[in-house]
Short mmCIF file of C-alpha atoms and ligand atoms in Angstrom, two decimals:
data_model
loop_
_atom_site.label_atom_id
_atom_site.label_comp_id
_atom_site.label_asym_id
_atom_site.label_seq_id
_atom_site.Cartn_x
_atom_site.Cartn_y
_atom_site.Cartn_z
CA MET A 7 -19.09 7.37 -20.68
CA ILE A 8 -15.43 7.73 -19.53
CA TYR A 9 -14.51 8.56 -16.17
CA ALA A 10 -11.16 10.21 -16.15
CA ASP A 11 -10.93 11.88 -12.73
CA ASN A 12 -10.21 9.37 -10.44
CA ALA A 13 -7.73 11.96 -8.67
CA ALA A 14 -10.88 14.32 -7.65
CA THR A 15 -12.78 11.04 -6.22
CA THR A 16 -13.45 7.43 -7.17
CA ARG A 17 -16.42 5.31 -7.34
CA MET A 18 -17.28 3.20 -4.34
CA SER A 19 -16.24 -0.69 -4.97
CA GLU A 20 -18.78 -2.82 -4.32
CA THR A 21 -17.17 -4.32 -1.13
CA ALA A 22 -17.03 -0.91 0.25
CA ILE A 23 -20.99 -0.24 -0.47
CA ASN A 24 -21.73 -3.88 0.82
CA THR A 25 -19.67 -3.15 3.99
CA MET A 26 -21.38 -0.11 4.62
CA THR A 27 -24.75 -0.86 4.05
CA GLU A 28 -24.61 -4.21 5.98
CA LEU A 29 -23.23 -2.48 8.98
CA MET A 30 -25.63 0.57 8.96
CA ARG A 31 -27.95 -2.18 9.52
CA ASP A 32 -26.15 -4.10 11.78
CA ALA A 33 -23.92 -2.24 13.60
CA TRP A 34 -25.82 0.93 14.57
CA GLY A 35 -24.70 1.01 18.10
CA ASN A 36 -22.58 3.86 19.65
CA PRO A 37 -19.01 2.17 20.11
CA SER A 38 -18.56 4.16 23.31
CA SER A 39 -21.71 2.28 25.02
CA LEU A 40 -20.89 -1.02 27.19
CA TYR A 41 -23.96 -2.94 26.03
CA ALA A 42 -23.76 -5.41 23.17
CA HIS A 43 -25.06 -3.09 20.47
CA GLY A 44 -22.23 -0.93 21.66
CA GLN A 45 -19.42 -3.35 21.91
CA ASN A 46 -20.25 -4.87 18.55
CA ALA A 47 -19.87 -1.55 17.00
CA LYS A 48 -16.70 -0.89 18.86
CA GLU A 49 -15.31 -4.10 17.43
CA VAL A 50 -15.98 -3.38 13.99
CA LEU A 51 -14.49 -0.06 14.66
CA GLU A 52 -11.21 -1.87 16.41
CA LYS A 53 -10.87 -4.39 13.59
CA ALA A 54 -10.84 -1.46 10.91
CA ARG A 55 -8.13 0.20 12.72
CA GLU A 56 -6.09 -3.12 12.54
CA ASP A 57 -7.13 -3.64 8.80
CA VAL A 58 -5.73 0.16 7.92
CA ALA A 59 -2.72 -0.18 10.39
CA ALA A 60 -1.75 -3.20 8.69
CA VAL A 61 -1.54 -1.79 5.09
CA ILE A 62 1.09 1.13 5.71
CA GLY A 63 2.83 -1.04 8.29
CA ALA A 64 1.75 0.62 11.62
CA GLU A 65 0.19 -0.03 15.05
CA PRO A 66 -3.99 0.33 15.41
CA ARG A 67 -3.22 2.66 18.47
CA GLU A 68 -1.25 4.80 15.63
CA ILE A 69 -4.16 5.28 13.63
CA ILE A 70 -6.94 8.11 13.94
CA PHE A 71 -10.19 8.14 12.15
CA THR A 72 -11.27 11.27 10.47
CA SER A 73 -13.53 13.06 8.21
CA GLY A 74 -11.07 12.78 5.44
CA GLY A 75 -7.92 13.78 4.05
CA SER A 76 -8.21 17.63 4.63
CA GLU A 77 -9.24 16.99 8.33
CA ALA A 78 -5.75 14.65 8.65
CA ASP A 79 -3.77 17.57 7.03
CA ASN A 80 -5.07 20.14 9.41
CA GLN A 81 -4.42 18.03 12.29
CA ALA A 82 -1.05 16.77 11.73
CA ILE A 83 0.20 19.97 10.90
CA ARG A 84 -1.35 22.02 13.66
CA SER A 85 -0.16 19.28 16.43
CA ALA A 86 3.45 19.77 14.88
CA ALA A 87 3.18 23.38 15.23
CA GLU A 88 2.00 23.01 18.72
CA LEU A 89 4.66 20.95 19.82
CA GLY A 90 7.32 23.21 18.19
CA ARG A 91 5.92 26.33 19.56
CA LYS A 92 6.36 24.83 23.15
CA LYS A 93 10.31 24.07 22.42
CA GLY A 94 10.26 27.64 20.36
CA LYS A 95 10.70 26.09 16.91
CA THR A 96 7.95 27.83 14.80
CA HIS A 97 9.72 27.33 11.28
CA ILE A 98 7.82 24.90 8.69
CA ILE A 99 9.26 23.38 5.72
CA SER A 100 6.76 22.39 2.83
CA THR A 101 6.39 23.08 -0.98
CA ALA A 102 4.88 25.19 -3.12
CA PHE A 103 2.55 22.46 -4.78
CA GLU A 104 0.97 21.16 -1.95
CA HIS A 105 -2.59 20.45 -1.49
CA HIS A 106 -4.58 23.52 -0.27
CA ALA A 107 -5.46 21.71 2.80
CA VAL A 108 -1.91 21.87 3.63
CA LEU A 109 -0.89 25.25 1.89
CA HIS A 110 -4.41 27.40 3.33
CA THR A 111 -3.45 25.60 6.99
CA LEU A 112 0.31 26.97 6.56
CA GLU A 113 -0.89 30.35 5.77
CA LYS A 114 -2.86 30.47 8.66
CA LEU A 115 0.08 29.70 10.69
CA LYS A 116 2.14 32.22 9.25
CA ALA A 117 -0.41 34.81 10.34
CA GLU A 118 0.10 33.32 13.63
CA GLY A 119 3.97 34.08 13.97
CA PHE A 120 5.14 30.91 11.83
CA ASP A 121 7.80 31.09 9.45
CA ILE A 122 7.19 28.90 6.47
CA THR A 123 9.52 27.96 3.57
CA LEU A 124 8.09 26.56 0.42
CA LEU A 125 10.76 24.80 -1.25
CA ASP A 126 11.21 24.56 -5.38
CA VAL A 127 9.70 22.02 -6.80
CA HIS A 128 11.72 22.00 -10.20
CA GLU A 129 10.38 21.54 -13.81
CA ASN A 130 9.59 18.05 -13.44
CA GLY A 131 7.79 18.26 -9.94
CA ILE A 132 9.81 16.51 -7.79
CA VAL A 133 11.32 18.10 -4.68
CA LEU A 134 15.21 17.73 -4.06
CA PRO A 135 16.27 15.74 -0.45
CA GLU A 136 19.77 17.70 -0.57
CA GLU A 137 17.51 21.05 -0.60
CA VAL A 138 15.24 19.79 2.15
CA GLU A 139 18.60 19.30 4.19
CA ALA A 140 19.65 22.61 3.22
CA ALA A 141 16.67 24.10 4.40
CA ILE A 142 16.36 22.85 7.77
CA ARG A 143 17.15 25.06 10.65
CA GLU A 144 17.77 25.18 14.45
CA ASP A 145 14.21 26.05 14.60
CA THR A 146 12.70 23.82 12.38
CA CYS A 147 9.78 21.90 13.68
CA LEU A 148 8.18 20.34 10.83
CA VAL A 149 8.57 19.12 7.18
CA THR A 150 5.48 18.36 5.58
CA ILE A 151 5.64 16.80 1.75
CA MET A 152 3.19 15.14 -0.17
CA THR A 153 3.72 11.65 -1.21
CA ALA A 154 2.40 12.40 -4.99
CA ASN A 155 1.25 15.39 -6.19
CA ASN A 156 -2.87 15.52 -7.07
CA GLU A 157 -2.40 17.42 -10.35
CA ILE A 158 0.68 16.26 -12.00
CA GLY A 159 0.90 12.95 -10.09
CA SER A 160 4.88 13.27 -9.69
CA ILE A 161 5.98 10.98 -6.55
CA GLN A 162 8.36 12.30 -4.07
CA PRO A 163 11.50 10.89 -2.61
CA ILE A 164 9.49 10.58 0.56
CA ARG A 165 12.08 8.16 2.38
CA GLU A 166 15.20 10.02 1.77
CA ILE A 167 13.51 12.91 2.93
CA GLY A 168 12.08 11.09 6.22
CA ALA A 169 15.63 9.86 6.92
CA ILE A 170 16.95 13.52 6.66
CA CYS A 171 14.10 14.73 8.90
CA ARG A 172 15.14 11.75 11.46
CA LYS A 173 18.84 12.42 11.52
CA LYS A 174 17.65 16.34 12.31
CA ASN A 175 15.08 15.37 14.76
CA VAL A 176 12.49 17.07 12.95
CA LEU A 177 8.94 15.87 12.33
CA PHE A 178 8.08 14.79 8.87
CA HIS A 179 4.47 14.65 7.71
CA THR A 180 3.21 13.57 4.18
CA ASP A 181 0.07 14.01 2.44
CA ALA A 182 -0.31 10.32 0.97
CA VAL A 183 -3.95 10.93 -0.15
CA GLN A 184 -3.48 10.69 -4.02
CA ALA A 185 -0.35 7.80 -3.41
CA MET A 186 -2.22 5.25 -1.15
CA VAL A 187 -2.62 1.97 -2.88
CA HIS A 188 -1.00 3.37 -6.02
CA ILE A 189 2.58 3.11 -4.95
CA PRO A 190 3.79 1.04 -1.96
CA LEU A 191 4.08 2.69 1.37
CA ASN A 192 5.41 1.51 4.65
CA VAL A 193 5.30 4.29 7.60
CA VAL A 194 8.38 2.40 9.14
CA ASP A 195 10.56 1.70 5.77
CA ASP A 196 9.54 5.14 4.59
CA ASN A 197 10.86 7.27 7.88
CA ILE A 198 7.28 8.81 8.23
CA ASP A 199 5.84 10.44 11.40
CA MET A 200 2.77 11.46 10.22
CA LEU A 201 0.66 10.63 7.46
CA SER A 202 -2.83 11.73 6.12
CA ALA A 203 -5.31 9.54 3.75
CA SER A 204 -8.93 9.64 2.34
CA ALA A 205 -11.35 6.72 1.58
CA HIS A 206 -13.01 8.16 -1.56
CA LYS A 207 -9.72 8.29 -3.42
CA PHE A 208 -9.25 4.89 -3.15
CA HIS A 209 -13.13 3.22 -3.73
CA GLY A 210 -14.09 3.89 -0.29
CA PRO A 211 -16.66 6.33 1.10
CA LYS A 212 -16.65 10.44 1.15
CA GLY A 213 -16.10 11.92 4.47
CA VAL A 214 -13.91 9.24 6.20
CA GLY A 215 -9.87 9.21 6.12
CA PHE A 216 -7.46 8.54 8.71
CA LEU A 217 -4.43 10.30 9.90
CA TYR A 218 -1.60 8.05 10.94
CA ALA A 219 0.68 9.37 13.78
CA LYS A 220 3.77 7.57 15.44
CA LYS A 221 3.27 6.95 18.84
CA ASN A 222 5.81 9.19 20.37
CA VAL A 223 4.15 12.20 18.27
CA ARG A 224 1.41 13.76 20.70
CA LEU A 225 -1.64 15.14 18.39
CA SER A 226 -3.61 18.33 19.46
CA ASN A 227 -7.38 18.17 18.91
CA LEU A 228 -9.30 20.09 16.40
CA ILE A 229 -12.37 19.02 17.73
CA GLU A 230 -12.95 18.91 21.55
CA GLY A 231 -15.41 16.96 22.98
CA GLY A 232 -15.72 13.42 23.93
CA GLU A 233 -13.00 10.57 24.54
CA GLN A 234 -13.21 8.90 21.18
CA GLU A 235 -10.23 7.99 19.17
CA ARG A 236 -7.87 8.08 22.37
CA GLY A 237 -9.24 11.91 23.12
CA LYS A 238 -7.54 13.06 19.96
CA ARG A 239 -10.61 13.42 18.02
CA ALA A 240 -14.01 14.00 19.39
CA GLY A 241 -17.50 12.92 18.30
CA THR A 242 -19.29 9.30 17.57
CA GLU A 243 -17.44 7.50 14.99
CA ASN A 244 -18.75 6.63 11.52
CA VAL A 245 -18.43 3.02 12.05
CA PRO A 246 -19.93 2.09 8.85
CA GLY A 247 -18.08 4.49 6.83
CA ILE A 248 -14.77 3.95 8.70
CA ALA A 249 -15.45 -0.16 8.08
CA ALA A 250 -15.80 0.63 4.37
CA MET A 251 -12.92 2.43 4.07
CA ALA A 252 -10.80 -0.26 5.68
CA ALA A 253 -12.36 -2.49 3.18
CA ALA A 254 -11.85 -0.74 0.12
CA LEU A 255 -8.18 -0.26 1.20
CA LYS A 256 -7.67 -3.85 1.89
CA GLU A 257 -8.97 -4.41 -1.26
CA ALA A 258 -7.30 -1.93 -3.25
CA ASN A 259 -3.95 -2.80 -1.61
CA GLU A 260 -4.05 -6.76 -2.51
CA LYS A 261 -4.50 -5.51 -6.42
CA MET A 262 -1.85 -2.76 -6.18
CA ASP A 263 0.46 -4.14 -8.15
CA GLU A 264 -1.60 -5.82 -10.68
CA ASN A 265 -3.49 -2.56 -10.97
CA ALA A 266 -0.33 -0.55 -11.42
CA VAL A 267 1.22 -2.67 -14.50
CA HIS A 268 -2.41 -2.25 -16.17
CA LEU A 269 -2.39 1.56 -15.39
CA ILE A 270 1.26 2.22 -16.41
CA LYS A 271 0.78 0.77 -19.83
CA MET A 272 -2.22 2.53 -20.43
CA ARG A 273 -1.08 5.59 -18.92
CA ASP A 274 2.18 5.77 -21.29
CA ARG A 275 -0.04 4.94 -24.07
CA LEU A 276 -2.47 7.83 -23.43
CA ILE A 277 1.00 10.04 -22.88
CA ALA A 278 2.39 9.12 -26.25
CA GLY A 279 -0.87 9.63 -28.44
CA LEU A 280 -1.20 13.11 -26.60
CA LYS A 281 2.35 14.18 -27.34
CA GLU A 282 1.51 13.87 -31.24
CA ILE A 283 -0.60 16.89 -30.71
CA PRO A 284 1.68 20.00 -32.00
CA HIS A 285 2.59 22.47 -29.10
CA SER A 286 1.77 20.14 -26.45
CA ALA A 287 3.68 18.95 -23.12
CA LEU A 288 3.36 16.45 -20.50
CA ASN A 289 3.36 18.27 -17.11
CA GLY A 290 5.32 16.54 -14.46
CA ASP A 291 7.90 13.51 -14.33
CA PRO A 292 7.44 10.98 -17.03
CA VAL A 293 8.67 7.88 -14.85
CA ARG A 294 8.39 9.32 -11.25
CA ARG A 295 4.81 9.80 -11.69
CA LEU A 296 1.54 7.72 -9.98
CA PRO A 297 0.39 5.13 -12.94
CA GLY A 298 -2.97 6.66 -13.45
CA ASN A 299 -1.98 10.12 -13.69
CA VAL A 300 -1.68 11.97 -17.27
CA ASN A 301 -1.61 16.12 -17.44
CA PHE A 302 -0.67 18.08 -20.55
CA CYS A 303 -0.64 21.62 -21.71
CA PHE A 304 -1.90 22.34 -25.04
CA GLU A 305 -0.85 25.94 -26.26
CA GLY A 306 -3.39 28.60 -27.48
CA ILE A 307 -6.43 27.04 -25.72
CA GLU A 308 -8.50 27.16 -22.22
CA GLY A 309 -8.61 24.19 -20.17
CA GLU A 310 -12.30 24.92 -19.35
CA SER A 311 -13.63 24.79 -22.95
CA LEU A 312 -11.52 21.97 -23.41
CA LEU A 313 -13.33 20.18 -20.42
CA LEU A 314 -16.67 21.25 -21.93
CA LEU A 315 -16.41 19.69 -25.23
CA LEU A 316 -14.62 16.66 -24.03
CA ASP A 317 -17.78 16.07 -21.82
CA ASP A 318 -19.97 16.49 -24.88
CA LYS A 319 -18.15 13.37 -26.15
CA GLY A 320 -18.46 11.38 -22.88
CA ILE A 321 -15.10 11.89 -21.25
CA GLN A 322 -14.96 13.28 -17.83
CA ALA A 323 -11.88 15.15 -17.13
CA SER A 324 -10.32 18.24 -15.15
CA SER A 325 -8.29 20.89 -15.80
CA GLY A 326 -5.82 22.76 -13.30
CA SER A 327 -7.20 26.21 -13.76
CA ALA A 328 -9.83 27.40 -11.33
CA CYS A 329 -12.14 29.50 -13.29
CA THR A 330 -15.24 27.70 -11.67
CA SER A 331 -14.32 29.67 -8.62
CA GLY A 332 -14.49 32.87 -10.25
CA SER A 333 -10.78 33.14 -10.20
CA LEU A 334 -9.05 33.43 -13.54
CA ASP A 335 -5.71 32.12 -11.54
CA PRO A 336 -4.09 29.05 -12.84
CA SER A 337 -3.46 25.88 -10.93
CA HIS A 338 -0.68 26.80 -7.91
CA VAL A 339 0.67 23.37 -9.22
CA LEU A 340 1.66 24.42 -12.78
CA LEU A 341 2.88 27.60 -11.86
CA ALA A 342 5.05 26.38 -9.30
CA ILE A 343 6.67 23.85 -11.95
CA GLY A 344 7.36 26.85 -14.05
CA ARG A 345 4.54 27.00 -16.51
CA VAL A 346 3.83 30.58 -17.76
CA HIS A 347 0.02 31.55 -16.98
CA ASP A 348 -0.88 31.36 -21.01
CA VAL A 349 0.20 27.80 -21.09
CA ALA A 350 -0.95 26.86 -17.65
CA HIS A 351 -4.47 28.00 -18.67
CA GLY A 352 -4.88 25.42 -21.39
CA SER A 353 -4.30 22.27 -18.94
CA LEU A 354 -5.87 18.92 -19.12
CA ARG A 355 -5.57 16.20 -16.35
CA LEU A 356 -7.00 12.61 -16.99
CA SER A 357 -6.61 10.32 -14.20
CA ILE A 358 -7.53 6.99 -15.44
CA GLY A 359 -9.24 4.18 -13.41
CA GLU A 360 -7.84 0.54 -13.11
CA ASN A 361 -10.41 -0.72 -15.39
CA VAL A 362 -9.62 1.61 -18.33
CA THR A 363 -9.24 -0.43 -21.53
CA GLU A 364 -6.84 0.22 -24.95
CA GLU A 365 -9.98 1.12 -26.87
CA GLU A 366 -10.88 3.84 -24.10
CA ILE A 367 -7.44 5.43 -24.11
CA ASP A 368 -7.37 5.60 -27.65
CA TYR A 369 -10.60 7.23 -28.06
CA MET A 370 -9.52 9.76 -25.72
CA ILE A 371 -6.52 10.40 -27.75
CA LYS A 372 -8.61 11.08 -30.79
CA SER A 373 -11.31 13.07 -29.08
CA VAL A 374 -8.65 15.38 -27.17
CA GLY A 375 -6.84 16.26 -30.59
CA GLU A 376 -10.19 16.91 -32.20
CA VAL A 377 -11.29 19.19 -29.58
CA VAL A 378 -8.07 21.23 -29.27
CA GLU A 379 -7.69 21.56 -33.12
CA TYR A 380 -11.13 22.51 -32.80
CA LEU A 381 -10.68 25.02 -30.18
CA ARG A 382 -7.21 26.87 -31.84
CA GLY A 383 -9.52 27.20 -34.66
CA PHE A 384 -11.20 30.26 -33.10
CA SER A 385 -8.48 30.98 -30.32
CA PRO A 386 -7.41 34.53 -30.63
CA LEU A 387 -4.20 33.41 -28.57
CA TRP A 388 -3.59 30.65 -31.05
CA ARG A 389 -3.98 33.42 -34.10
CA ASP A 390 -1.23 35.27 -32.22
CA LEU A 391 1.01 32.36 -32.06
CA MET A 392 0.49 31.75 -35.77
CA GLU A 393 0.88 35.21 -36.57
CA GLY A 394 4.23 35.29 -35.02
CA LYS A 395 2.82 38.28 -32.73
CA LYS A 396 3.49 35.80 -29.78
CA GLU A 397 6.27 32.99 -29.50
CA PHE A 398 5.61 29.66 -29.09
CA ILE A 399 6.65 27.96 -25.76
CA LEU A 400 6.06 24.42 -26.11
C1 LIG Q 29 -8.47 14.81 -2.15
C2 LIG Q 29 -7.34 15.61 -1.56
C3 LIG Q 29 -7.12 15.92 -0.27
C4 LIG Q 29 -8.32 16.01 0.40
O1 LIG Q 29 -8.97 14.88 1.07
P1 LIG Q 29 -10.51 14.96 1.41
O2 LIG Q 29 -11.01 13.69 2.06
O3 LIG Q 29 -11.02 15.56 0.22
O4 LIG Q 29 -11.10 16.20 2.52
C5 LIG Q 29 -5.98 16.49 0.39
N1 LIG Q 29 -4.69 16.05 -0.55
C6 LIG Q 29 -4.74 15.51 -1.65
C7 LIG Q 29 -3.51 15.28 -2.31
C8 LIG Q 29 -6.14 15.01 -2.26
O5 LIG Q 29 -5.83 14.61 -3.33
#
């Protein structure tokens, strides 16, 4: 079995599993309690905060633990919106291909009277800093742009965007869920005011994440209650999960350079192999992309059938289209980079893991080629293309 869906979630590392199980036994106290068991849990929690902060160049008090990337995105955007509204600033800038945790929050804010500008991400899936600058207005309170896209892996020029935001005195938030431990990130050097991350994308447990917020950024609560997390996130902390996240983050961060060298080599081999399939195209930028991300469109087929047949061959991957939810809409990310519906439907994302081998890459190339050819054999769309009733795009 080849697991090539690491952008959806990753397997927990042994370090994370061991940390979590040990702490479930040993640090079960409530970190808010003053007796020994509580203080023991509190120490574990604060050590995790220091470790997480160190990885991104933050101070421990700038880290808030959350239930994951979605919550961190929601809290960051809601906080900036509330701060903005107080000053009469109700304009927010983002892109059309953000994660739904960002896009759906922005839709809600729009209904609440905010004005939202979604910037073009161009054919390669990369935002231009000068277009961010041009979009900033007197009433702009937030720019939120992801560090790397979850579907096509394109890496955004966040340092430049952050510098522009600083200059214009606008808050900058970045959803770094996919980028974390795959590319170097430093909140100071990269001019970031707020950053979201999620443990299960870097071999930590699900349901845990964190929000970095620069110390001068006043956060608002999504959850009211006790005084946990400096009053910014009520609820007894998931101490074992948080410690496991910190352990996974530290471990993956230490191996980042080594992993990236291997992943880029494997990624580029996979891309070169899949390019040989006729009427196919890589989605996203060939170079400015995450080390483990490969995303292709194949003309004349449906992504869903491709996935099912690949599963039969022992390859677990993902497609951009959202037919599982009963909708026939293709991925908003592929549409944002200008893929037309027919082409966007035939998409495949292979997000490979650090342990992938050259043999596995070659097996994936061979299997995808076979499955695409097989599916085209009885696809009405492919027949139309072959008979010239429709024009090839790729
Ligand atoms: C997975 C993901 C999220 C959501 O994180 P959860 O921890 O699953 O809530 C947000 N943004 C991006 C880019 C993601 O890939």
